[in-house]
Short mmCIF file of C-alpha atoms in Angstrom, two decimals:
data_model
loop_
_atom_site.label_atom_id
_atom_site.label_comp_id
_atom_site.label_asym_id
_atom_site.label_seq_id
_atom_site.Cartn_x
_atom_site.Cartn_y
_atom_site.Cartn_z
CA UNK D 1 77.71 171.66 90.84
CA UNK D 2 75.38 169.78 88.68
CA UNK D 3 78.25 168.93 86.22
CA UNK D 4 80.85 168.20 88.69
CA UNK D 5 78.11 165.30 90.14
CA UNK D 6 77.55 164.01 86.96
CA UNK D 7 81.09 163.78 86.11
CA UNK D 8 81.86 162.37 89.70
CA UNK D 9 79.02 159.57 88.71
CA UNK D 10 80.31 158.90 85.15
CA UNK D 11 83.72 158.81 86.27
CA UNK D 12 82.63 155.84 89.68
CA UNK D 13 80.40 153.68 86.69
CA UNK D 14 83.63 153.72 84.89
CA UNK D 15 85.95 152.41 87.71
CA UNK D 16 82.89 150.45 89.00
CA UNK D 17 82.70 148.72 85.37
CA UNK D 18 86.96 148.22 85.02
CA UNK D 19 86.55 146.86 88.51
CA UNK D 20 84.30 144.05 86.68
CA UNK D 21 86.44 143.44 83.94
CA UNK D 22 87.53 139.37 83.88
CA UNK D 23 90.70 138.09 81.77
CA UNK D 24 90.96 134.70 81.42
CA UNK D 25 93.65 132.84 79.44
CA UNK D 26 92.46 129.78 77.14
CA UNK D 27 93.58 127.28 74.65
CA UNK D 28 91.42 128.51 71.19
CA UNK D 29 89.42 124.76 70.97
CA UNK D 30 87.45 124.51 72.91
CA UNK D 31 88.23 126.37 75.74
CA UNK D 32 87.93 129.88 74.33
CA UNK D 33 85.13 128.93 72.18
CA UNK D 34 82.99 127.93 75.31
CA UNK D 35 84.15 131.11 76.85
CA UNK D 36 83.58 133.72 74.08
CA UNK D 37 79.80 131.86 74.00
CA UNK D 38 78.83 132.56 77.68
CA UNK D 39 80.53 136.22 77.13
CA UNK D 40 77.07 137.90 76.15
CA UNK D 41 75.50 136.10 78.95
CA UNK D 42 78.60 137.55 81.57
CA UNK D 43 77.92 140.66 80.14
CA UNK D 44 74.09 141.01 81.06
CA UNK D 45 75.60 140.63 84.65
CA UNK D 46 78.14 143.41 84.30
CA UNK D 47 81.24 141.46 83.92
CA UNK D 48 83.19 141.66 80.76
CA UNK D 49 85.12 139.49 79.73
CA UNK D 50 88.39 139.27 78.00
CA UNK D 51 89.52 135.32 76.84
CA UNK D 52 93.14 135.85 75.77
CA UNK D 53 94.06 132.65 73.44
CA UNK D 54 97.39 130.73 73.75
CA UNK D 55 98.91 127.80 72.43
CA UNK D 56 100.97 126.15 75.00
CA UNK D 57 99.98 124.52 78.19
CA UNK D 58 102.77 127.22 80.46
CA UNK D 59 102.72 130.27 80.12
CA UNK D 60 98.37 129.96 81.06
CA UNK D 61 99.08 128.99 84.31
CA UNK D 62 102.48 131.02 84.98
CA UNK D 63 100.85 134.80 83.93
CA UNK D 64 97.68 133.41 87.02
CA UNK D 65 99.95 133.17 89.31
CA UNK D 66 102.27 135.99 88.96
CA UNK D 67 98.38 137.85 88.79
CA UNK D 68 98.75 139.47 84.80
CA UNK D 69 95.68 137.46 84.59
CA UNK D 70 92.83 136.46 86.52
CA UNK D 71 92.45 132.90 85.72
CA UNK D 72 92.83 130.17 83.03
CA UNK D 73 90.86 127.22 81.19
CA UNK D 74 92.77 125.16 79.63
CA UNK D 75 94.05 121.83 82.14
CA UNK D 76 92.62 118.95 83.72
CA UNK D 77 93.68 118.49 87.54
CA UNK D 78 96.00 116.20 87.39
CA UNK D 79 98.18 118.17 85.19
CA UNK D 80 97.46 121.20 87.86
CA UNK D 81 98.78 119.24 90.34
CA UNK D 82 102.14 118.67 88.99
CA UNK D 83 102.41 122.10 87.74
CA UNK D 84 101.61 123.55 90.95
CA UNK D 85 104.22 120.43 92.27
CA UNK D 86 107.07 121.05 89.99
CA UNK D 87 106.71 125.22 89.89
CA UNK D 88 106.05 125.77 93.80
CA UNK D 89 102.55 127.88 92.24
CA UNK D 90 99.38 127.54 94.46
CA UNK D 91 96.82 127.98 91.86
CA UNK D 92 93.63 126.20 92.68
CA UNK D 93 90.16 125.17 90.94
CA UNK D 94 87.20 127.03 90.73
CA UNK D 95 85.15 124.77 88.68
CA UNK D 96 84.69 121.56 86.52
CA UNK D 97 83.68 121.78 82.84
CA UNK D 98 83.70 119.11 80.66
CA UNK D 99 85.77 116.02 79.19
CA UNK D 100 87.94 115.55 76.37
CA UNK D 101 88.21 112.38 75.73
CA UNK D 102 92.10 110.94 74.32
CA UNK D 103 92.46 109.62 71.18
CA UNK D 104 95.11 107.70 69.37
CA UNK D 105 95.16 109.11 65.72
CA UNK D 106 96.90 108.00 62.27
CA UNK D 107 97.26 108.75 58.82
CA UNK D 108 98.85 105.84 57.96
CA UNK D 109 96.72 102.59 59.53
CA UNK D 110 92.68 102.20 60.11
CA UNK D 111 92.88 100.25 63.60
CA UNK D 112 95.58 99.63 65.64
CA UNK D 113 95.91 95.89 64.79
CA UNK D 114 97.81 97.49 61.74
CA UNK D 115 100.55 98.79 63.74
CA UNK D 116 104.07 96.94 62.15
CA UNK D 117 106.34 96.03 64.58
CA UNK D 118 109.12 99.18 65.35
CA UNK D 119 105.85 101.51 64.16
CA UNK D 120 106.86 105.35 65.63
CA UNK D 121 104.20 106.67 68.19
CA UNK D 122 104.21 109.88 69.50
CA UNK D 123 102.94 111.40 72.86
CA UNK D 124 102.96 114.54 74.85
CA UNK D 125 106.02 114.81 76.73
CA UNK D 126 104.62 116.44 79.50
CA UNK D 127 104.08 113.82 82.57
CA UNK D 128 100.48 113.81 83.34
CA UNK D 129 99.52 113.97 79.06
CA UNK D 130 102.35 111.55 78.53
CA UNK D 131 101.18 109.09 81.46
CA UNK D 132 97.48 109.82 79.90
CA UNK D 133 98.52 108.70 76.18
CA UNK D 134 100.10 105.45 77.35
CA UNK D 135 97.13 104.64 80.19
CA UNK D 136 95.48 104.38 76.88
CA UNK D 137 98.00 102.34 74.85
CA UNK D 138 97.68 100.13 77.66
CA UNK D 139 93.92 99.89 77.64
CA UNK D 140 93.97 99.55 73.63
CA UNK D 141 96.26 95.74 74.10
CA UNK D 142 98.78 98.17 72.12
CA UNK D 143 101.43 97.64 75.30
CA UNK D 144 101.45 96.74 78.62
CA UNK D 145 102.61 99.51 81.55
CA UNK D 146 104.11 97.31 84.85
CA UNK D 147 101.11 99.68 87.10
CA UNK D 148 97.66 100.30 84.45
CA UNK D 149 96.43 103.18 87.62
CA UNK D 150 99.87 105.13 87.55
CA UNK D 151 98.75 108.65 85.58
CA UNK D 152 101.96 109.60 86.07
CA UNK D 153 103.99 106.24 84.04
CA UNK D 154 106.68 107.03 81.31
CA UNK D 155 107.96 105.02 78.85
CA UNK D 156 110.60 103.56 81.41
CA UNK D 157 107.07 102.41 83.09
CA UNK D 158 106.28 100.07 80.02
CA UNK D 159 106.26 96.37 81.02
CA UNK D 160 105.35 95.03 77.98
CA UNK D 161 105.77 96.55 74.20
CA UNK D 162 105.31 93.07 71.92
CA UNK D 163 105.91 95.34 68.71
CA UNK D 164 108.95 97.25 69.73
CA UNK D 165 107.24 100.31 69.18
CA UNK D 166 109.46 103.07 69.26
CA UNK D 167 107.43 105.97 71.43
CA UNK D 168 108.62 109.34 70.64
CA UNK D 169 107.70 112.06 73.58
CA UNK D 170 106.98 115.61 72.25
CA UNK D 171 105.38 119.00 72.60
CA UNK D 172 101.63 118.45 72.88
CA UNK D 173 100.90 121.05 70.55
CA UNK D 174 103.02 119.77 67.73
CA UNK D 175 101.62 116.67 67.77
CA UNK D 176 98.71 117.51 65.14
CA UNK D 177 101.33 118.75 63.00
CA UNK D 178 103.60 115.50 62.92
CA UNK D 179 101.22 113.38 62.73
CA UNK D 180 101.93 111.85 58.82
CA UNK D 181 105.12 111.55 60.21
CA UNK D 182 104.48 109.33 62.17
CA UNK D 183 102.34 105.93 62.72
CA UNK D 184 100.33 107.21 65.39
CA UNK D 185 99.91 110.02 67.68
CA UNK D 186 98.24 110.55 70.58
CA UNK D 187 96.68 113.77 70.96
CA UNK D 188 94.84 115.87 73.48
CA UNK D 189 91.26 116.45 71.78
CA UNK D 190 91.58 120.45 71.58
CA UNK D 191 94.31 120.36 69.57
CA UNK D 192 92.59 117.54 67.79
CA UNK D 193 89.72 119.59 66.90
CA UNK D 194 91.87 122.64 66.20
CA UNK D 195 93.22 120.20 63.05
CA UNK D 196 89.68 119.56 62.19
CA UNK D 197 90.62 116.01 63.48
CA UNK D 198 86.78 114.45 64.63
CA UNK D 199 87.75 112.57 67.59
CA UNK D 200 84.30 110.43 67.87
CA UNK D 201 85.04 109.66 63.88
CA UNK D 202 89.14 109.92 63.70
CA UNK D 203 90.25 108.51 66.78
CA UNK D 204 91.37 104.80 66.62
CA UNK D 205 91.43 104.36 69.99
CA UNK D 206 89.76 107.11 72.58
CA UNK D 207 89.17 107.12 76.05
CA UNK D 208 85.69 106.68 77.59
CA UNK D 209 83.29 109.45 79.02
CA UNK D 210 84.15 107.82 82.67
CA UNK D 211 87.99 109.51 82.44
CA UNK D 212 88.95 111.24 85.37
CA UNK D 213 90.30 114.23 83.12
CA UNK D 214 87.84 117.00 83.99
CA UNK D 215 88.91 120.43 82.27
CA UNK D 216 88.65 123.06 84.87
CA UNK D 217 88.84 126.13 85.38
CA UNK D 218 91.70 127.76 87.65
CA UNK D 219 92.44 130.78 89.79
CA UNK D 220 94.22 131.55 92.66
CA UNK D 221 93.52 131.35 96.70
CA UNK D 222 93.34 135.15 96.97
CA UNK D 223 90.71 135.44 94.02
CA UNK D 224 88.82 131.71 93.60
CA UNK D 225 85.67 132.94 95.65
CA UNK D 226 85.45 136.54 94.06
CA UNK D 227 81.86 137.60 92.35
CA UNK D 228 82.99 137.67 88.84
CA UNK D 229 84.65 134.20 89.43
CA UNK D 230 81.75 132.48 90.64
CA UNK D 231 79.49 133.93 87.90
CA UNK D 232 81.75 132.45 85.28
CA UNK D 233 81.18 129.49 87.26
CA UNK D 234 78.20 129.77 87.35
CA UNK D 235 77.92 130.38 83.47
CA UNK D 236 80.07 127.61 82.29
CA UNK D 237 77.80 124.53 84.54
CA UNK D 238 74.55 126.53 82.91
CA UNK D 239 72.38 124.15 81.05
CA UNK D 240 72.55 126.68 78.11
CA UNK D 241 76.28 125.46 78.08
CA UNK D 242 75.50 121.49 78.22
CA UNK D 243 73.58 122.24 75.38
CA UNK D 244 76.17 123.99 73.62
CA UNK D 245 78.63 121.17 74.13
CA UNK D 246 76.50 118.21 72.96
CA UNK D 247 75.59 120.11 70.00
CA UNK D 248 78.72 121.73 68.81
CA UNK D 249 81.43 119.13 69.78
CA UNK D 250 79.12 115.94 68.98
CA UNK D 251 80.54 114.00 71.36
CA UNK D 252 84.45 114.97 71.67
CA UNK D 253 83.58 117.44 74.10
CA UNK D 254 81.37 116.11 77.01
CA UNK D 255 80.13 118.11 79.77
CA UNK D 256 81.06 117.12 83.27
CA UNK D 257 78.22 118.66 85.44
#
């Protein structure tokens, strides 16, 4: 009887523990970096955590909702929004992290002022990245969009492009990896930092710490308020994590709590 108790306990820890397990889908820089660092701390609080890495900005969001993972950290909300807009997904934030501030990059020019007339620049073809690089084109005197508050403006959008700059629209991801092909690029900061680009010493032109482009972290209705959520949460607004940011990122990553 003894060893049929103990087994019976052994065998409720286990479930009780697999009941605690949290998977979490992340782009590798920052985003899973952050994550694997508050991991130990999860773990003191019996909930493990597994941070599965990808590369694009879909699939994340698209394995949440159809629940093969628990939740993401990756997006800001605005690009959320049109996801959940143009997919029909309900997937909803639990939490605000930190900034990455845009930058405008080149391997070809020092300032932007250098730019020759027809020059190739490249942003991320997706609408709330693409209406993010040329919000900051716009800010930078580089062009001129007809509406400077539309996040959502495309290249149809421009008003005014003195230098017949020829924008080319393309996979966010990629962008690190074209950039000497073209004159400038405008890249999201993780995978600037995943090219060992700095963005507070690379970037030519790079958005402020006041942008409204809050990474955050994402779930679902049914699971946004559960107990392993909310310590996650909990873990990435920690001061231990603020502290982590400012030192490791120096600036490219900025915490938003």
């Amino acid at each position: 009887m003894k060893k049929l108790l103990a087994l019976a306990a052994a065998l409720a820890a286990l479930s009780a523990h697999a009941a605690d397990k949290l998977t979490v889908a992340a782009t590798a820089v920052p985003h899973a970096e952050i994550l694997e660092f508050v991991k130990p701390q999860l773990a003191k609080q019996g909930v493990d955590l597994d941070v599965k890495v990808f590369t694009d900005y879909v699939q994340p969001n698209v394995q949440v909702a159809e629940k093969r993972l628990d939740a993401n950290f990756f997006q800001h909300k605005p690009y959320l929004d049109e996801f959940n807009k143009g997919k029909g997904t309900n997937l909803v934030v639990v939490t605000g992290v930190h900034i990455e501030p845009f930058g405008a990059y080149s391997t070809k020019i020092k300032k932007l002022a250098d730019l020759k007339p027809g020059a190739t620049v490249a942003i991320p073809n997706d609408p709330t990245n693409g209406g993010r690089a040329l919000l900051l084109l716009d800010k930078a005197g580089v062009i001129k969009l007809k509406n400077n508050r539309n996040i959502l403006a495309t290249v149809k959008d421009i008003g005014s492009n003195p230098k017949q700059l020829k924008i080319r629209e393309l996979e966010a991801a990629t962008l690190p990896r074209v950039l000497n092909q073209v004159d400038l690029a405008l890249i999201n900061t993780n995978y600037a930092l995943e090219a060992k680009l700095n963005p507070s010493k690379d970037a030519l032109a790079i958005e402020g710490k006041q942008s409204p482009y809050v990474n955050i972290l994402v779930a679902r209705p049914d699971n946004k308020n559960s107990r392993t959520l909310k310590q996650l949460a909990e873990a990435l607004n920690s001061p231990a994590v603020k502290q982590f940011l400012e030192q490791k990122y120096q600036g490219a990553v900025v915490p938003a709590f």
